[in-house]
Structures are given as structure tokens and as C-alpha cells.
Amino acid sequence: MRMKEENFVDEKETNRLEAFSDGVFAVAITLLVLNIKIPGLDLPPNKLLHDLDLWRALRDEWPMLAAYTTSFATIGVMWINHHRLYTHIKRTNTMLMLLNLLLLLIIVFVPVPTALVAEYLVHPDQHAAALLYSGTMVILAICFNLLWRYASYHNRLLSKNADTRAVSAINRQYMFGPVVYLLALILALFSTPASLTLNFLLALFFAIPPRLPRSLSEQSY
Amino acid sequence: MRMKEENFVDEKETNRLEAFSDGVFAVAITLLVLNIKIPGLDLPPNKLLHDLDLWRALRDEWPMLAAYTTSFATIGVMWINHHRLYTHIKRTNTMLMLLNLLLLLIIVFVPVPTALVAEYLVHPDQHAAALLYSGTMVILAICFNLLWRYASYHNRLLSKNADTRAVSAINRQYMFGPVVYLLALILALFSTPASLTLNFLLALFFAIPPRLPRSLSEQSY
Amino acid sequence: MRMKEENFVDEKETNRLEAFSDGVFAVAITLLVLNIKIPGLDLPPNKLLHDLDLWRALRDEWPMLAAYTTSFATIGVMWINHHRLYTHIKRTNTMLMLLNLLLLLIIVFVPVPTALVAEYLVHPDQHAAALLYSGTMVILAICFNLLWRYASYHNRLLSKNADTRAVSAINRQYMFGPVVYLLALILALFSTPASLTLNFLLALFFAIPPRLPRSLSEQSY
Amino acid sequence: MRMKEENFVDEKETNRLEAFSDGVFAVAITLLVLNIKIPGLDLPPNKLLHDLDLWRALRDEWPMLAAYTTSFATIGVMWINHHRLYTHIKRTNTMLMLLNLLLLLIIVFVPVPTALVAEYLVHPDQHAAALLYSGTMVILAICFNLLWRYASYHNRLLSKNADTRAVSAINRQYMFGPVVYLLALILALFSTPASLTLNFLLALFFAIPPRLPRSLSEQSY
């Protein structure tokens, strides 16, 4: 009975860690809209733009919209990843909470390099913004790895009946994370568009659950 | 037993998807208040407005208050709709999470066209703001449809004992969504007030649960 | 069995309504800190204020701190009230969700009149800010009443084993709400400090749970 | 049966108190990113900085990044502490909700002195910012103590089978909190860096769970 109670406490602790993280993700993703300026919001009614000028003003906002969409997609995909890890992580301790905070520190920062990179899309010969963006992604990949390695090492914080195949599939997928993001960083020294494209493909790749070996996965679904 | 565990995992996943979405809705709806300027907040105490001037300054804020109320109502009604869908959707997968993110991307954007349209209420001969607003609503209706069609197709992600009548009532209600919002968009080319009125009526219509056939609904309540 | 399932759905629906409301309360109460300006945040390092000037700059911020504390307390007390009502309300429907949205619309707006009233504390002869503040409180009291009357009418949405004495104690407490807040509004025409004091006492009164008749409450605790 | 139901209500109340607090923590920690300015976000595309100038502009942002990281760590550690207390606190009442609100009032305010202290890192001879920061930490330590003393006094709001050793370990750890934070405040009169270092060590100390006596802890784990 003692043991059951402890399990219950652990479960609850994970819930609150997830709820806090969800809150941070939700606020970070929603704050992005504050960067979209509404044309003429501070003008008196008699100075408002006419239709043609308003369309032009809205068209000039496309880099803001690109930054909004990209940041939204990036943070959203990070949330899907975070969510996937916590379907396996079932218990928590102080170290996991600190590693989770470190991860959130980087995620909340993501809109800064994303806005920069969207701003500099018109200057493909300038590489500083792309380097900062790629560098942030490398750090993010390392933080995700730290969190997952710590929790999954010898099943430290996984549920007792964790699906070992799913766990080792994540292990394989995560092993390459920092390395390929580092490649995207090096690519940014030479070509901004190529680096951004690779980063985009990597985000998609990590959003999709790792494929289980066919013969095994057929059995379990 | 294997199956039961999977069910539990699925349930939990939906919970977290709902919690994240609730967070996004809550932040988006609360951020709206930041657009209401407080008159004289940056003035030194000896330069504060006198009663008559303050009333005048507050009265001049009515377009901001109109935008605040309209955006609040729009996002609130979207939350009610989202909430209704997830009383039927009980399981989740990567595709659903991506479709849900796409929906949230549009919902978080809603305050931008709403503020524009409230600003341009004084110029009913200008149609750009109303067109942008109506266009956003068309995209929103399409996103809601994508999410619901994906989840409800062959009961893919619905609960096994889903109320089939309620499901097909939502299907019928949603079928007309994009079409009628498209009508409101075309209407915006000719008359801004008419288009906004139609949009308002549509929001109300989608907030109210679809009516079940009387004879059947009598049985079940 | 049909009935049990429905109960479960209802329960879950209330949970999500509460989670969404909690999110709105949490964001609204935290956004208040954005109004506190940090002296010299935009100055270059070599132009930063010296100790004496910094103390003076911080001291001049007291109206901002007063507004921050007052708004925080007001929204906090509203959260306690909201939370108390939902220990009795156990089921939800579209009407309750709409009334809850109306209540949140006013609560999110509360920082605006509170900031104004804190700003005008130095001009007790000016009554416009106090009138706006008191007026908002009257509307808030009416919204709380609408929500509670709708949910508790013939136990419409209360739990089946609701504590009838607790329910009628809330009924008695709420009956006087709008009337006494209206008195505070009329008082604001004559004396700003008297009106604010009455509003403060009312907030405290509604934060404390209604007293049950002694003989009965002794039995149940 | 009456008793069981009461337990359930109490449990639920704690859940909602935790959810609300989590929301406040999540918003407060995420809002910190708003203080990081994105260089050139308001410039037209043809006026954007070149790589070298952009690197310089980013380098000049280091005090903002320091403030961001420090505030994030401070609020994060406070969340871990709050979370730990509520693994023991299982019931709630109006007084606990008010004490919890008081604690959140201070936590939401934390970014203000943290930003100031980061700004003044370049002027170690100026002590006003460090005094304000240390003073806030003293008040925070007192608020944490009030909350915990009130809840744990005669096990008032703890779970009935609370781990008495864990509870008295927290009691011992918290007893010294306000005193040592007061020492850091006095230290700030003489040396800003020494005071900040002590504050940092104290934050770490309170983030790590109190050590149980070895012989006893071996038994229970």
C-alpha cells in the first residue's frame, strides 16, 4: 500500500510538470501574435488609410506573417516532441525538473532568432541571423537529448511497463539530432536558404513518431 | 490488459492536447485587453486630465472597446466549438496534433483582422478590412472542418461509444460552414455592415449545439 | 450505464470550463506586471541613474505599485469567488459557457479602471475614474449573479447531492451584491475615498465564505 | 460516505489552486522574453544591419540575456519549491488561497528587480538595485514561510498520511530562509557581487529537497 501511494504521488507530480510546461508552450506560442502590427491602430478615425493604401500596408507585413507562422510551427513541433517524451516519462525528480526548465528556457527564446531570420530573408547574403537561428536549434536538440537521456537511462523515470521498442526508437532518432542540427549550422555559413530548408526538414522529421520495425509494429497495433 | 493500458495512454494524450489548446485560447482572449489604452497612464500627476476631459478621452475609446468585445466573443465562441468537438474526439495522433496546431494558428491571428474591422467601422465605404476579416473566417471554418473530418472519418479518433446522432448532426452543421462564410466574404465586396452581420449570426449559429431530430432527442434526454 | 457515461462527460466538461477560466484568470493577473515600468531599462550603461536618483525614480512609481497590488487583489478575490461557485456547479451547457464568457469579459477588463483609479488617487476631487471603477464592479456583481442564478435555479447544473444549506447561503450573500455595489457607485459621486473603501470591504466580504447557521454547521464539520 | 465526498471536494480544490498557480508561474516566466529586443525589427528591409553590425547589436544585448536567464531561473526554482509544498498540502481553505495569492503577487513582481539588478551589473559601486532585489527575496522567503507554516501547523491542511519526516525536514529548511536572505540584504549594502552570489546559492539550496537523516531515509526508499 505504501508503494501504491508513492506511485500516485509520482503520477501527480508528472501531471503538474506537464501542466506547467503546457502553460509555458501555450503562452510562448500565443505571444507571437504581438509582433504583428495592426496598420493604423494609433491613427485618428479621419486619418485612416484608404482601401488601396491599406492593402499595400498589409502586403508589407509579409515578413512579420512569415516570422509568425515559422515560430508558431517551430514551437508547436517542440510541443509535440515534449508531449511524446512525457507519454513515456512517468515519474519526476528535482534533476528532471531542472532539465525541463533548461529546455523551456530555450523554447521561450526561440521567437527571437526566428523573427531575426524572417527579417533577413530578403538579404540571403547576410548569414548572422541564420547562424543564430541554427545555433539555437543545436542547443535545443542538446537540451532535448539531456532530458530524454537522463529520464530513460536504466528506465530511471519511465513507467515500469514502458514499451521498450518505442523507447529505443526514440533513442535512435535522438542520437542523430544534435549532429544533423550542427550540419545545418555549418551550412548556414555558406547558404542561408539551404540551412533553413534543412532545419525545416529536421523539424518535420522529429514531429513524426519514430518508425518501429515493421514486423514488430504490425503485431502491436 | 495491453489494450486497457493503450486506452489510458490515449485518454491522457487527449487531455494534454485539450489543456494546451485551452492555454492558447486563454492567453489569446486575455491579450486582447492590451489593446485598450488607459488615458493619461504616462502623464505626471499634475498633468492628469480633469473629469470632463477624461470622460471625453474614455468616450473616444469606443472603437477599442468594440474591437475588444468582438474579438473576445469570437475567440470565446471558437473555444465553445473546440470544446464541443473534443467531447467526441477521445484519441489523438500526430496528424490530429498538426491539424489542431493549424487551427490554433488561425485563432491566435483572429484579433488582428478584428481590430482592423472595428477600426474601419466608421468608414463603411472601405471594404479591405471587412474582406480580410471575412477571409480569416473562411479559413477558420475550413480548419475546423479539416480537424473534424479527419477525426470523425470512420470514427477514426472518436470514442467507441460515440453518440452517432450527435456526430452526424455536427457533420450536417459543419458541411455548410465554409460555404456560408464564403457568402459573407462575397457580401463584403458590396456592403461591410451586411457582411459583419452575417458573420455575427454565423458565429452564434455555430455556438449553439446542432439540434437533434425531435423524436430521437426526446428519447435520449 | 447510459446515464453513468453522460455523468462522466458532464464532469469532464466542467473541468475544461474551469481550466479555461483558470487560464484566463492567470494570464489577466500576470499581465498586470507589464504596467510597472523599469527605470532606465532603455538607457545605455553609461547613462544609468546613480543610487539617489534611482531611489527617487523607484519612489515615483508608487501609483503603479498601488494599481498593481489593487488589481492583483481584485482579480485574485474574483478567482476565489469563481472557484467557490464551481465547487457546487458540476454540469455545464452552452448557456452556462456563454454566461461564463461574459463574466470573464468583465474580469479581463478590470485592470483598465483599476489603473485609472490608482492614477487619480492624487486628485480626490475628480470622480470620473472612481465612477468607472464602481460601475465595472456593479456589472461584475450582476454577471456573477446571472451565472449563479442560472446554474442554481431548481438545481439545474448543481451536483445532485449539493449541500442545500451552502447553496442557500450563497444565494443570500449574492442577493445583496449588486445593490451594495450600486451604493458604492452612488457614493463615488460625492467622495472617491469613501467609495473605494466600501468597494474594498465588499471584495473582502465576498472572498470570505458565507457563514452557515451555527447549529447546523456544527453538525456537519 | 459523507466524509469521502468531502475528501474528494478538498482534493479537487487543491488541484484547481495548483492549476491556477501553474498558470501564473507559466505566464510570468514566459513574459520575460518580451524584454529581449530584436534588433532592427522596426526597420524597413533596405535599412537592415549588415552582418558585422548585427553581431555587434546582438553582443550589446548581453545584459538583457543575463536578466532573462536569471529571472527565468529564479521563477523556475520558485515553481519547484511551490510544487514541493503542494505534494504535502492536500486540502485548501480561504486563508490558504489568500496566502497563495500573496506569494504569487511577489513572484509575478520578481522580473522587475531582476531586470534592474542585471542592468546595474556594470556599476558594482551602485547598491540600490541589489538592495531592491535582496529585499524582494526576503519578502518572498517570508511569504513561503507563512504559506507553509499555516498549512502544516498541527497538520491543518496536510494529507492525513503525510510523511512526518519530510514535513519536519521542510520545517527545518524553511526556518533559516528569511534569516539568511536578510543576511544577503545586509551584504548588499557593502558588496553587490557578494550579495548576488549568496542569493544565487540560496536559490539552489532551496531547489534541492531537504536531506532526510540517512538511517531513516534508507529505510523508506
Short mmCIF file of C-alpha atoms in Angstrom, two decimals, chain A residues 41-221:
data_model
loop_
_atom_site.label_atom_id
_atom_site.label_comp_id
_atom_site.label_asym_id
_atom_site.label_seq_id
_atom_site.Cartn_x
_atom_site.Cartn_y
_atom_site.Cartn_z
CA LEU A 41 -4.34 51.31 -34.96
CA ASP A 42 -2.99 54.51 -33.44
CA LEU A 43 -4.38 56.85 -36.10
CA PRO A 44 -7.46 59.06 -35.52
CA PRO A 45 -10.56 57.89 -37.48
CA ASN A 46 -10.24 60.68 -40.09
CA LYS A 47 -6.64 59.70 -40.92
CA LEU A 48 -7.33 56.01 -41.58
CA LEU A 49 -5.86 54.56 -44.77
CA HIS A 50 -8.00 54.09 -47.86
CA ASP A 51 -8.52 50.61 -49.29
CA LEU A 52 -5.60 50.68 -51.74
CA ASP A 53 -3.14 52.00 -49.16
CA LEU A 54 -4.41 49.52 -46.56
CA TRP A 55 -3.84 46.59 -48.94
CA ARG A 56 -0.33 47.90 -49.55
CA ALA A 57 0.32 48.25 -45.80
CA LEU A 58 -0.95 44.70 -45.23
CA ARG A 59 1.22 43.36 -48.07
CA ASP A 60 4.29 44.96 -46.49
CA GLU A 61 3.62 42.91 -43.38
CA TRP A 62 4.52 39.61 -45.05
CA PRO A 63 7.88 39.21 -43.25
CA MET A 64 6.01 39.55 -39.93
CA LEU A 65 3.50 36.93 -41.07
CA ALA A 66 6.34 34.64 -42.20
CA ALA A 67 8.03 35.02 -38.80
CA TYR A 68 4.70 34.39 -37.02
CA THR A 69 3.97 31.21 -39.00
CA THR A 70 7.53 29.85 -38.70
CA SER A 71 7.80 30.48 -34.96
CA PHE A 72 4.34 29.03 -34.41
CA ALA A 73 5.27 25.88 -36.35
CA THR A 74 8.62 25.56 -34.54
CA ILE A 75 7.17 25.88 -31.02
CA GLY A 76 4.23 23.69 -32.00
CA VAL A 77 6.52 20.90 -33.19
CA MET A 78 8.57 21.23 -29.99
CA TRP A 79 5.36 20.81 -28.02
CA ILE A 80 4.53 17.62 -29.96
CA ASN A 81 8.03 16.31 -29.15
CA HIS A 82 7.76 17.25 -25.48
CA HIS A 83 4.36 15.63 -25.33
CA ARG A 84 5.71 12.41 -26.88
CA LEU A 85 8.57 12.12 -24.36
CA TYR A 86 6.13 12.51 -21.47
CA THR A 87 3.96 9.66 -22.67
CA HIS A 88 6.95 7.53 -21.56
CA ILE A 89 8.32 9.59 -18.62
CA LYS A 90 6.04 8.88 -15.68
CA ARG A 91 7.98 9.98 -12.61
CA THR A 92 9.86 13.13 -11.81
CA ASN A 93 12.59 14.39 -9.50
CA THR A 94 14.45 17.64 -8.92
CA MET A 95 17.02 16.95 -11.67
CA LEU A 96 14.31 16.28 -14.28
CA MET A 97 12.53 19.50 -13.27
CA LEU A 98 15.77 21.46 -13.71
CA LEU A 99 16.47 19.88 -17.13
CA ASN A 100 12.88 20.61 -18.14
CA LEU A 101 13.35 24.25 -17.07
CA LEU A 102 16.52 24.46 -19.17
CA LEU A 103 14.60 23.15 -22.18
CA LEU A 104 11.80 25.68 -21.63
CA LEU A 105 14.37 28.49 -21.29
CA ILE A 106 15.50 27.79 -24.88
CA ILE A 107 11.99 27.26 -26.25
CA VAL A 108 10.72 30.57 -24.87
CA PHE A 109 13.74 32.21 -26.54
CA VAL A 110 13.01 30.67 -29.98
CA PRO A 111 10.85 33.60 -31.25
CA VAL A 112 13.88 35.94 -31.04
CA PRO A 113 16.11 34.19 -33.63
CA THR A 114 13.06 33.22 -35.70
CA ALA A 115 11.95 36.86 -36.02
CA LEU A 116 15.52 37.82 -36.95
CA VAL A 117 15.80 35.14 -39.63
CA ALA A 118 12.42 36.05 -41.14
CA GLU A 119 13.51 39.70 -41.20
CA TYR A 120 16.71 38.82 -43.04
CA LEU A 121 15.08 36.53 -45.63
CA VAL A 122 15.37 39.44 -48.06
CA HIS A 123 19.17 39.53 -47.62
CA PRO A 124 20.33 35.96 -48.39
CA ASP A 125 23.93 37.19 -48.45
CA GLN A 126 23.77 38.03 -44.73
CA HIS A 127 24.39 34.95 -42.55
CA ALA A 128 24.38 36.23 -38.94
CA ALA A 129 20.63 35.70 -38.42
CA ALA A 130 20.71 32.18 -39.92
CA LEU A 131 23.72 31.30 -37.73
CA LEU A 132 21.94 32.49 -34.58
CA TYR A 133 18.82 30.54 -35.57
CA SER A 134 20.76 27.35 -36.34
CA GLY A 135 22.80 27.73 -33.15
CA THR A 136 19.60 27.94 -31.10
CA MET A 137 18.34 24.75 -32.78
CA VAL A 138 21.59 22.91 -31.93
CA ILE A 139 21.25 23.92 -28.25
CA LEU A 140 17.59 22.90 -28.31
CA ALA A 141 18.47 19.46 -29.73
CA ILE A 142 21.09 19.03 -26.98
CA CYS A 143 18.58 20.03 -24.26
CA PHE A 144 16.01 17.55 -25.59
CA ASN A 145 18.70 14.87 -25.55
CA LEU A 146 19.80 15.68 -21.99
CA LEU A 147 16.22 15.46 -20.75
CA TRP A 148 15.48 12.20 -22.53
CA ARG A 149 18.84 10.51 -21.73
CA TYR A 150 18.50 11.43 -18.05
CA ALA A 151 14.94 10.12 -17.79
CA SER A 152 15.41 6.96 -19.87
CA TYR A 153 18.84 5.90 -18.52
CA HIS A 154 18.23 2.45 -17.00
CA ASN A 155 14.49 3.33 -17.19
CA ARG A 156 15.15 5.76 -14.33
CA LEU A 157 11.90 7.75 -14.65
CA LEU A 158 9.99 5.77 -17.27
CA SER A 159 6.86 3.84 -16.44
CA LYS A 160 7.59 0.28 -15.36
CA ASN A 161 5.75 -1.19 -18.31
CA ALA A 162 7.31 1.22 -20.80
CA ASP A 163 7.25 -0.01 -24.39
CA THR A 164 10.97 -0.85 -24.81
CA ARG A 165 10.78 -0.77 -28.59
CA ALA A 166 9.23 2.72 -28.62
CA VAL A 167 11.89 3.86 -26.13
CA SER A 168 14.79 2.57 -28.19
CA ALA A 169 13.22 4.01 -31.37
CA ILE A 170 13.30 7.45 -29.72
CA ASN A 171 16.88 6.76 -28.61
CA ARG A 172 17.91 6.05 -32.21
CA GLN A 173 16.05 9.12 -33.53
CA TYR A 174 17.53 11.43 -30.87
CA MET A 175 21.09 10.13 -31.28
CA PHE A 176 21.39 11.94 -34.63
CA GLY A 177 19.60 15.15 -33.52
CA PRO A 178 22.49 17.37 -32.39
CA VAL A 179 24.77 16.10 -35.18
CA VAL A 180 22.41 16.95 -38.04
CA TYR A 181 21.44 20.28 -36.49
CA LEU A 182 25.19 21.00 -36.30
CA LEU A 183 25.40 20.28 -40.05
CA ALA A 184 22.62 22.86 -40.61
CA LEU A 185 24.66 25.32 -38.54
CA ILE A 186 27.76 24.79 -40.68
CA LEU A 187 25.61 25.06 -43.82
CA ALA A 188 24.44 28.49 -42.61
CA LEU A 189 28.00 29.78 -43.08
CA PHE A 190 27.62 29.20 -46.83
CA SER A 191 23.92 29.41 -47.73
CA THR A 192 21.08 30.78 -45.61
CA PRO A 193 18.26 29.19 -47.69
CA ALA A 194 19.89 25.75 -47.68
CA SER A 195 20.37 25.90 -43.90
CA LEU A 196 16.77 26.98 -43.28
CA THR A 197 15.45 24.24 -45.55
CA LEU A 198 17.45 21.60 -43.67
CA ASN A 199 16.22 22.97 -40.34
CA PHE A 200 12.65 22.81 -41.62
CA LEU A 201 13.02 19.20 -42.78
CA LEU A 202 14.55 18.25 -39.41
CA ALA A 203 11.64 19.81 -37.51
CA LEU A 204 9.21 17.73 -39.60
CA PHE A 205 11.31 14.60 -39.09
CA PHE A 206 11.23 14.99 -35.30
CA ALA A 207 7.50 15.76 -35.27
CA ILE A 208 6.74 12.37 -36.86
CA PRO A 209 6.97 9.48 -34.41
CA PRO A 210 9.96 7.18 -34.98
CA ARG A 211 9.04 4.24 -37.17
CA LEU A 212 9.04 0.91 -35.42
CA PRO A 213 10.43 -2.13 -37.29
CA ARG A 214 7.52 -3.23 -39.49
CA SER A 215 7.21 -6.81 -38.30
CA LEU A 216 7.06 -5.75 -34.67
CA SER A 217 4.80 -2.77 -35.14
CA GLU A 218 2.29 -4.86 -37.02
CA GLN A 219 1.97 -7.09 -34.02
CA SER A 220 1.33 -4.31 -31.56
CA TYR A 221 -1.23 -2.18 -33.41
#
